[in-house]
């Protein structure tokens, strides 16, 4: 057929073809004569296998049948015969489950990212409030690790000692100017 660059004719088909696709009475017919004939994607693959003599396997949808197939296409006979065989399995149920799982995963990730963003915003607001209280106090305030290392000191405390945070950060509190200059501090 002149207008068809890949004029495939079905030479043989087993009963599974009809069962899987609903197509019947296809043996001896040209691909263009078959209702719900596969899309060009399939025939491009079939032509490539015939031309290269290299088998191919693919999972792809057949839009006309609204189904997904796992297809293995391989050359048969001599290259001059330009013949190929196709083994296919209906994987629609599996693909629909994969698509559904992917959508659920994407929805979960979106919800999780939203929750993380909201919580991060709440924590930033809480930290800003704490920092405002901490810095506006005229008391000497600081945060220490459980081991007694200085994590943070407010501006009032730092000014009274003539220090900047980098001077005392990560030092043990009892080795800092505030504690060392306390007359009744226990000896270490």
PDB file of C-alpha atoms in Angstrom:
ATOM      1  CA  UNK A   1       0.000   0.000   0.000  1.00  0.00           C
ATOM      2  CA  UNK A   2       1.663   3.219  -1.214  1.00  0.00           C
ATOM      3  CA  UNK A   3       0.602   5.601   1.585  1.00  0.00           C
ATOM      4  CA  UNK A   4       1.651   3.217   4.355  1.00  0.00           C
ATOM      5  CA  UNK A   5       5.429   3.193   4.980  1.00  0.00           C
ATOM      6  CA  UNK A   6       4.968   0.084   7.115  1.00  0.00           C
ATOM      7  CA  UNK A   7       2.284  -2.022   5.488  1.00  0.00           C
ATOM      8  CA  UNK A   8       1.969  -4.716   8.139  1.00  0.00           C
ATOM      9  CA  UNK A   9      -0.363  -7.626   7.601  1.00  0.00           C
ATOM     10  CA  UNK A  10      -1.293 -10.016  10.373  1.00  0.00           C
ATOM     11  CA  UNK A  11      -0.179 -13.474   9.272  1.00  0.00           C
ATOM     12  CA  UNK A  12      -0.993 -15.389  12.433  1.00  0.00           C
ATOM     13  CA  UNK A  13      -2.640 -14.635  15.780  1.00  0.00           C
ATOM     14  CA  UNK A  14      -3.516 -16.781  18.751  1.00  0.00           C
ATOM     15  CA  UNK A  15      -6.855 -16.537  20.644  1.00  0.00           C
ATOM     16  CA  UNK A  16      -5.233 -14.334  23.310  1.00  0.00           C
ATOM     17  CA  UNK A  17      -5.204 -11.432  20.826  1.00  0.00           C
ATOM     18  CA  UNK A  18      -8.989 -11.386  20.782  1.00  0.00           C
ATOM     19  CA  UNK A  19      -9.221 -11.924  24.532  1.00  0.00           C
ATOM     20  CA  UNK A  20      -6.799  -9.095  25.375  1.00  0.00           C
ATOM     21  CA  UNK A  21      -7.856  -6.573  22.747  1.00  0.00           C
ATOM     22  CA  UNK A  22     -11.377  -7.489  21.731  1.00  0.00           C
ATOM     23  CA  UNK A  23     -10.174  -7.657  18.113  1.00  0.00           C
ATOM     24  CA  UNK A  24     -11.230 -10.687  16.099  1.00  0.00           C
ATOM     25  CA  UNK A  25     -11.001 -11.852  12.504  1.00  0.00           C
ATOM     26  CA  UNK A  26      -7.698 -10.040  11.963  1.00  0.00           C
ATOM     27  CA  UNK A  27      -5.580 -12.761  10.323  1.00  0.00           C
ATOM     28  CA  UNK A  28      -4.781 -11.817   6.731  1.00  0.00           C
ATOM     29  CA  UNK A  29      -5.857  -8.195   7.161  1.00  0.00           C
ATOM     30  CA  UNK A  30      -3.654  -5.125   6.748  1.00  0.00           C
ATOM     31  CA  UNK A  31      -3.120  -2.980   9.810  1.00  0.00           C
ATOM     32  CA  UNK A  32      -5.028  -0.025   8.316  1.00  0.00           C
ATOM     33  CA  UNK A  33      -8.091  -2.231   7.806  1.00  0.00           C
ATOM     34  CA  UNK A  34      -8.393  -3.070  11.495  1.00  0.00           C
ATOM     35  CA  UNK A  35     -10.662  -0.960  13.665  1.00  0.00           C
ATOM     36  CA  UNK A  36      -8.863   0.204  16.808  1.00  0.00           C
ATOM     37  CA  UNK A  37      -5.579  -0.426  15.042  1.00  0.00           C
ATOM     38  CA  UNK A  38      -2.624   0.486  17.269  1.00  0.00           C
ATOM     39  CA  UNK A  39      -1.246   4.002  17.120  1.00  0.00           C
ATOM     40  CA  UNK A  40       1.808   4.860  15.059  1.00  0.00           C
ATOM     41  CA  UNK A  41       4.014   4.407  18.146  1.00  0.00           C
ATOM     42  CA  UNK A  42       3.542   0.668  17.888  1.00  0.00           C
ATOM     43  CA  UNK A  43       4.161   0.442  14.178  1.00  0.00           C
ATOM     44  CA  UNK A  44       7.221   2.639  14.471  1.00  0.00           C
ATOM     45  CA  UNK A  45       8.582   0.112  16.969  1.00  0.00           C
ATOM     46  CA  UNK A  46       7.625  -2.848  14.767  1.00  0.00           C
ATOM     47  CA  UNK A  47       9.281  -1.230  11.737  1.00  0.00           C
ATOM     48  CA  UNK A  48      12.425  -0.505  13.776  1.00  0.00           C
ATOM     49  CA  UNK A  49      12.636  -4.161  14.866  1.00  0.00           C
ATOM     50  CA  UNK A  50      12.235  -5.334  11.265  1.00  0.00           C
ATOM     51  CA  UNK A  51      14.809  -2.810  10.005  1.00  0.00           C
ATOM     52  CA  UNK A  52      17.428  -3.339  12.750  1.00  0.00           C
ATOM     53  CA  UNK A  53      16.699  -6.992  13.540  1.00  0.00           C
ATOM     54  CA  UNK A  54      17.029  -6.042  17.230  1.00  0.00           C
ATOM     55  CA  UNK A  55      14.210  -7.028  19.622  1.00  0.00           C
ATOM     56  CA  UNK A  56      12.539  -4.351  21.757  1.00  0.00           C
ATOM     57  CA  UNK A  57      10.449  -4.408  24.892  1.00  0.00           C
ATOM     58  CA  UNK A  58       8.245  -1.556  26.016  1.00  0.00           C
ATOM     59  CA  UNK A  59       5.376  -0.705  28.333  1.00  0.00           C
ATOM     60  CA  UNK A  60       2.990   1.637  26.596  1.00  0.00           C
ATOM     61  CA  UNK A  61      -0.657   2.543  26.382  1.00  0.00           C
ATOM     62  CA  UNK A  62      -2.972   1.766  23.486  1.00  0.00           C
ATOM     63  CA  UNK A  63      -5.228   4.800  23.373  1.00  0.00           C
ATOM     64  CA  UNK A  64      -7.870   3.169  21.170  1.00  0.00           C
ATOM     65  CA  UNK A  65      -8.340   0.295  23.603  1.00  0.00           C
ATOM     66  CA  UNK A  66      -7.760   2.347  26.772  1.00  0.00           C
ATOM     67  CA  UNK A  67      -5.319  -0.267  28.005  1.00  0.00           C
ATOM     68  CA  UNK A  68      -1.661  -0.572  28.879  1.00  0.00           C
ATOM     69  CA  UNK A  69       0.478  -3.339  27.440  1.00  0.00           C
ATOM     70  CA  UNK A  70       3.882  -4.840  28.139  1.00  0.00           C
ATOM     71  CA  UNK A  71       5.058  -5.615  24.609  1.00  0.00           C
ATOM     72  CA  UNK A  72       8.009  -7.651  23.412  1.00  0.00           C
ATOM     73  CA  UNK A  73       8.608  -7.449  19.661  1.00  0.00           C
ATOM     74  CA  UNK A  74      11.284  -9.514  17.965  1.00  0.00           C
ATOM     75  CA  UNK A  75      12.304 -10.368  14.399  1.00  0.00           C
ATOM     76  CA  UNK A  76      11.567 -13.844  13.052  1.00  0.00           C
ATOM     77  CA  UNK A  77      12.887 -15.602   9.990  1.00  0.00           C
ATOM     78  CA  UNK A  78      15.360 -14.077   7.569  1.00  0.00           C
ATOM     79  CA  UNK A  79      15.766 -10.300   7.485  1.00  0.00           C
ATOM     80  CA  UNK A  80      14.608 -10.309   3.850  1.00  0.00           C
ATOM     81  CA  UNK A  81      11.247 -11.733   4.942  1.00  0.00           C
ATOM     82  CA  UNK A  82      10.626  -8.605   7.053  1.00  0.00           C
ATOM     83  CA  UNK A  83       8.641 -10.570   9.620  1.00  0.00           C
ATOM     84  CA  UNK A  84       8.300 -10.027  13.328  1.00  0.00           C
ATOM     85  CA  UNK A  85       6.375 -11.439  16.232  1.00  0.00           C
ATOM     86  CA  UNK A  86       4.796  -9.635  19.156  1.00  0.00           C
ATOM     87  CA  UNK A  87       4.131 -10.974  22.622  1.00  0.00           C
ATOM     88  CA  UNK A  88       2.040  -8.688  24.755  1.00  0.00           C
ATOM     89  CA  UNK A  89       0.475  -8.706  28.182  1.00  0.00           C
ATOM     90  CA  UNK A  90      -2.313  -6.466  29.420  1.00  0.00           C
ATOM     91  CA  UNK A  91      -0.845  -4.553  32.362  1.00  0.00           C
ATOM     92  CA  UNK A  92      -3.650  -1.999  32.661  1.00  0.00           C
ATOM     93  CA  UNK A  93      -4.565  -2.877  36.243  1.00  0.00           C
ATOM     94  CA  UNK A  94      -0.955  -2.650  37.398  1.00  0.00           C
ATOM     95  CA  UNK A  95      -0.398   0.649  35.579  1.00  0.00           C
ATOM     96  CA  UNK A  96      -3.586   2.163  36.999  1.00  0.00           C
ATOM     97  CA  UNK A  97      -2.456   1.149  40.485  1.00  0.00           C
ATOM     98  CA  UNK A  98       0.978   2.684  39.816  1.00  0.00           C
ATOM     99  CA  UNK A  99      -0.624   5.907  38.597  1.00  0.00           C
ATOM    100  CA  UNK A 100      -2.928   5.979  41.631  1.00  0.00           C
ATOM    101  CA  UNK A 101       0.003   5.323  43.992  1.00  0.00           C
ATOM    102  CA  UNK A 102       2.043   8.057  42.311  1.00  0.00           C
ATOM    103  CA  UNK A 103      -0.850  10.519  42.685  1.00  0.00           C
ATOM    104  CA  UNK A 104      -1.244   9.569  46.362  1.00  0.00           C
ATOM    105  CA  UNK A 105       2.515   9.966  46.866  1.00  0.00           C
ATOM    106  CA  UNK A 106       2.472  13.383  45.197  1.00  0.00           C
ATOM    107  CA  UNK A 107      -0.524  14.457  47.310  1.00  0.00           C
ATOM    108  CA  UNK A 108       1.209  13.208  50.469  1.00  0.00           C
ATOM    109  CA  UNK A 109       4.437  15.016  49.588  1.00  0.00           C
ATOM    110  CA  UNK A 110       2.533  18.221  48.839  1.00  0.00           C
ATOM    111  CA  UNK A 111       0.667  17.968  52.170  1.00  0.00           C
ATOM    112  CA  UNK A 112       3.901  17.193  54.012  1.00  0.00           C
ATOM    113  CA  UNK A 113       5.719  20.127  52.390  1.00  0.00           C
ATOM    114  CA  UNK A 114       2.813  22.401  53.317  1.00  0.00           C
ATOM    115  CA  UNK A 115       2.859  21.155  56.926  1.00  0.00           C
ATOM    116  CA  UNK A 116       6.643  21.604  57.108  1.00  0.00           C
ATOM    117  CA  UNK A 117       6.374  25.138  55.708  1.00  0.00           C
ATOM    118  CA  UNK A 118       3.628  26.006  58.202  1.00  0.00           C
ATOM    119  CA  UNK A 119       5.595  24.528  61.121  1.00  0.00           C
ATOM    120  CA  UNK A 120       8.779  26.267  59.982  1.00  0.00           C
ATOM    121  CA  UNK A 121       6.859  29.554  59.908  1.00  0.00           C
ATOM    122  CA  UNK A 122       5.478  28.914  63.398  1.00  0.00           C
ATOM    123  CA  UNK A 123       8.956  28.117  64.725  1.00  0.00           C
ATOM    124  CA  UNK A 124      10.409  31.237  63.097  1.00  0.00           C
ATOM    125  CA  UNK A 125       7.692  33.373  64.691  1.00  0.00           C
ATOM    126  CA  UNK A 126       8.244  31.720  68.064  1.00  0.00           C
ATOM    127  CA  UNK A 127      11.999  32.226  67.821  1.00  0.00           C
ATOM    128  CA  UNK A 128      11.512  35.881  66.849  1.00  0.00           C
ATOM    129  CA  UNK A 129       9.257  36.426  69.887  1.00  0.00           C
ATOM    130  CA  UNK A 130      11.726  34.702  72.214  1.00  0.00           C
ATOM    131  CA  UNK A 131      14.645  36.644  70.750  1.00  0.00           C
ATOM    132  CA  UNK A 132      12.724  39.942  71.180  1.00  0.00           C
ATOM    133  CA  UNK A 133      12.036  39.128  74.839  1.00  0.00           C
ATOM    134  CA  UNK A 134      15.579  37.932  75.362  1.00  0.00           C
ATOM    135  CA  UNK A 135      17.170  41.016  73.802  1.00  0.00           C
ATOM    136  CA  UNK A 136      14.854  43.623  75.356  1.00  0.00           C
ATOM    137  CA  UNK A 137      15.570  42.501  78.906  1.00  0.00           C
ATOM    138  CA  UNK A 138      17.981  44.414  81.140  1.00  0.00           C
ATOM    139  CA  UNK A 139      18.837  41.152  82.882  1.00  0.00           C
ATOM    140  CA  UNK A 140      21.831  39.040  81.975  1.00  0.00           C
ATOM    141  CA  UNK A 141      20.278  36.152  80.044  1.00  0.00           C
ATOM    142  CA  UNK A 142      21.924  33.242  78.302  1.00  0.00           C
ATOM    143  CA  UNK A 143      21.293  29.818  76.866  1.00  0.00           C
ATOM    144  CA  UNK A 144      23.546  26.939  77.844  1.00  0.00           C
ATOM    145  CA  UNK A 145      23.880  23.418  76.544  1.00  0.00           C
ATOM    146  CA  UNK A 146      23.251  20.566  79.018  1.00  0.00           C
ATOM    147  CA  UNK A 147      27.045  20.352  79.369  1.00  0.00           C
ATOM    148  CA  UNK A 148      27.236  24.024  80.377  1.00  0.00           C
ATOM    149  CA  UNK A 149      28.556  25.438  77.089  1.00  0.00           C
ATOM    150  CA  UNK A 150      27.403  28.934  76.172  1.00  0.00           C
ATOM    151  CA  UNK A 151      25.048  28.799  73.198  1.00  0.00           C
ATOM    152  CA  UNK A 152      23.805  32.372  73.335  1.00  0.00           C
ATOM    153  CA  UNK A 153      24.029  35.433  75.579  1.00  0.00           C
ATOM    154  CA  UNK A 154      21.856  38.523  75.286  1.00  0.00           C
ATOM    155  CA  UNK A 155      23.193  41.972  74.451  1.00  0.00           C
ATOM    156  CA  UNK A 156      22.944  43.171  78.076  1.00  0.00           C
ATOM    157  CA  UNK A 157      25.188  40.334  79.297  1.00  0.00           C
ATOM    158  CA  UNK A 158      27.675  40.744  76.460  1.00  0.00           C
ATOM    159  CA  UNK A 159      27.966  44.542  76.944  1.00  0.00           C
ATOM    160  CA  UNK A 160      28.530  44.192  80.686  1.00  0.00           C
ATOM    161  CA  UNK A 161      31.484  41.859  80.028  1.00  0.00           C
ATOM    162  CA  UNK A 162      32.779  43.835  77.042  1.00  0.00           C
ATOM    163  CA  UNK A 163      32.410  40.761  74.845  1.00  0.00           C
ATOM    164  CA  UNK A 164      30.768  39.688  71.595  1.00  0.00           C
ATOM    165  CA  UNK A 165      29.029  36.343  71.243  1.00  0.00           C
ATOM    166  CA  UNK A 166      31.942  34.838  69.287  1.00  0.00           C
ATOM    167  CA  UNK A 167      34.209  35.467  72.334  1.00  0.00           C
ATOM    168  CA  UNK A 168      32.152  33.232  74.624  1.00  0.00           C
ATOM    169  CA  UNK A 169      30.190  30.913  72.369  1.00  0.00           C
ATOM    170  CA  UNK A 170      30.889  27.210  73.065  1.00  0.00           C
ATOM    171  CA  UNK A 171      32.915  28.052  76.202  1.00  0.00           C
ATOM    172  CA  UNK A 172      31.976  26.421  79.455  1.00  0.00           C
ATOM    173  CA  UNK A 173      29.957  28.978  81.390  1.00  0.00           C
ATOM    174  CA  UNK A 174      32.061  28.678  84.539  1.00  0.00           C
ATOM    175  CA  UNK A 175      35.108  29.692  82.498  1.00  0.00           C
ATOM    176  CA  UNK A 176      33.489  32.932  81.290  1.00  0.00           C
ATOM    177  CA  UNK A 177      33.963  36.388  82.762  1.00  0.00           C
ATOM    178  CA  UNK A 178      30.510  36.431  84.381  1.00  0.00           C
ATOM    179  CA  UNK A 179      30.978  33.334  86.467  1.00  0.00           C
ATOM    180  CA  UNK A 180      34.735  33.637  87.076  1.00  0.00           C
ATOM    181  CA  UNK A 181      34.231  37.141  88.524  1.00  0.00           C
ATOM    182  CA  UNK A 182      31.492  36.017  90.886  1.00  0.00           C
ATOM    183  CA  UNK A 183      32.962  36.189  94.415  1.00  0.00           C
ATOM    184  CA  UNK A 184      30.995  33.308  95.873  1.00  0.00           C
ATOM    185  CA  UNK A 185      31.362  31.026  92.849  1.00  0.00           C
ATOM    186  CA  UNK A 186      32.598  27.541  93.691  1.00  0.00           C
ATOM    187  CA  UNK A 187      36.124  26.747  92.550  1.00  0.00           C
ATOM    188  CA  UNK A 188      36.463  24.497  89.526  1.00  0.00           C
TER     189      UNK A 188
END
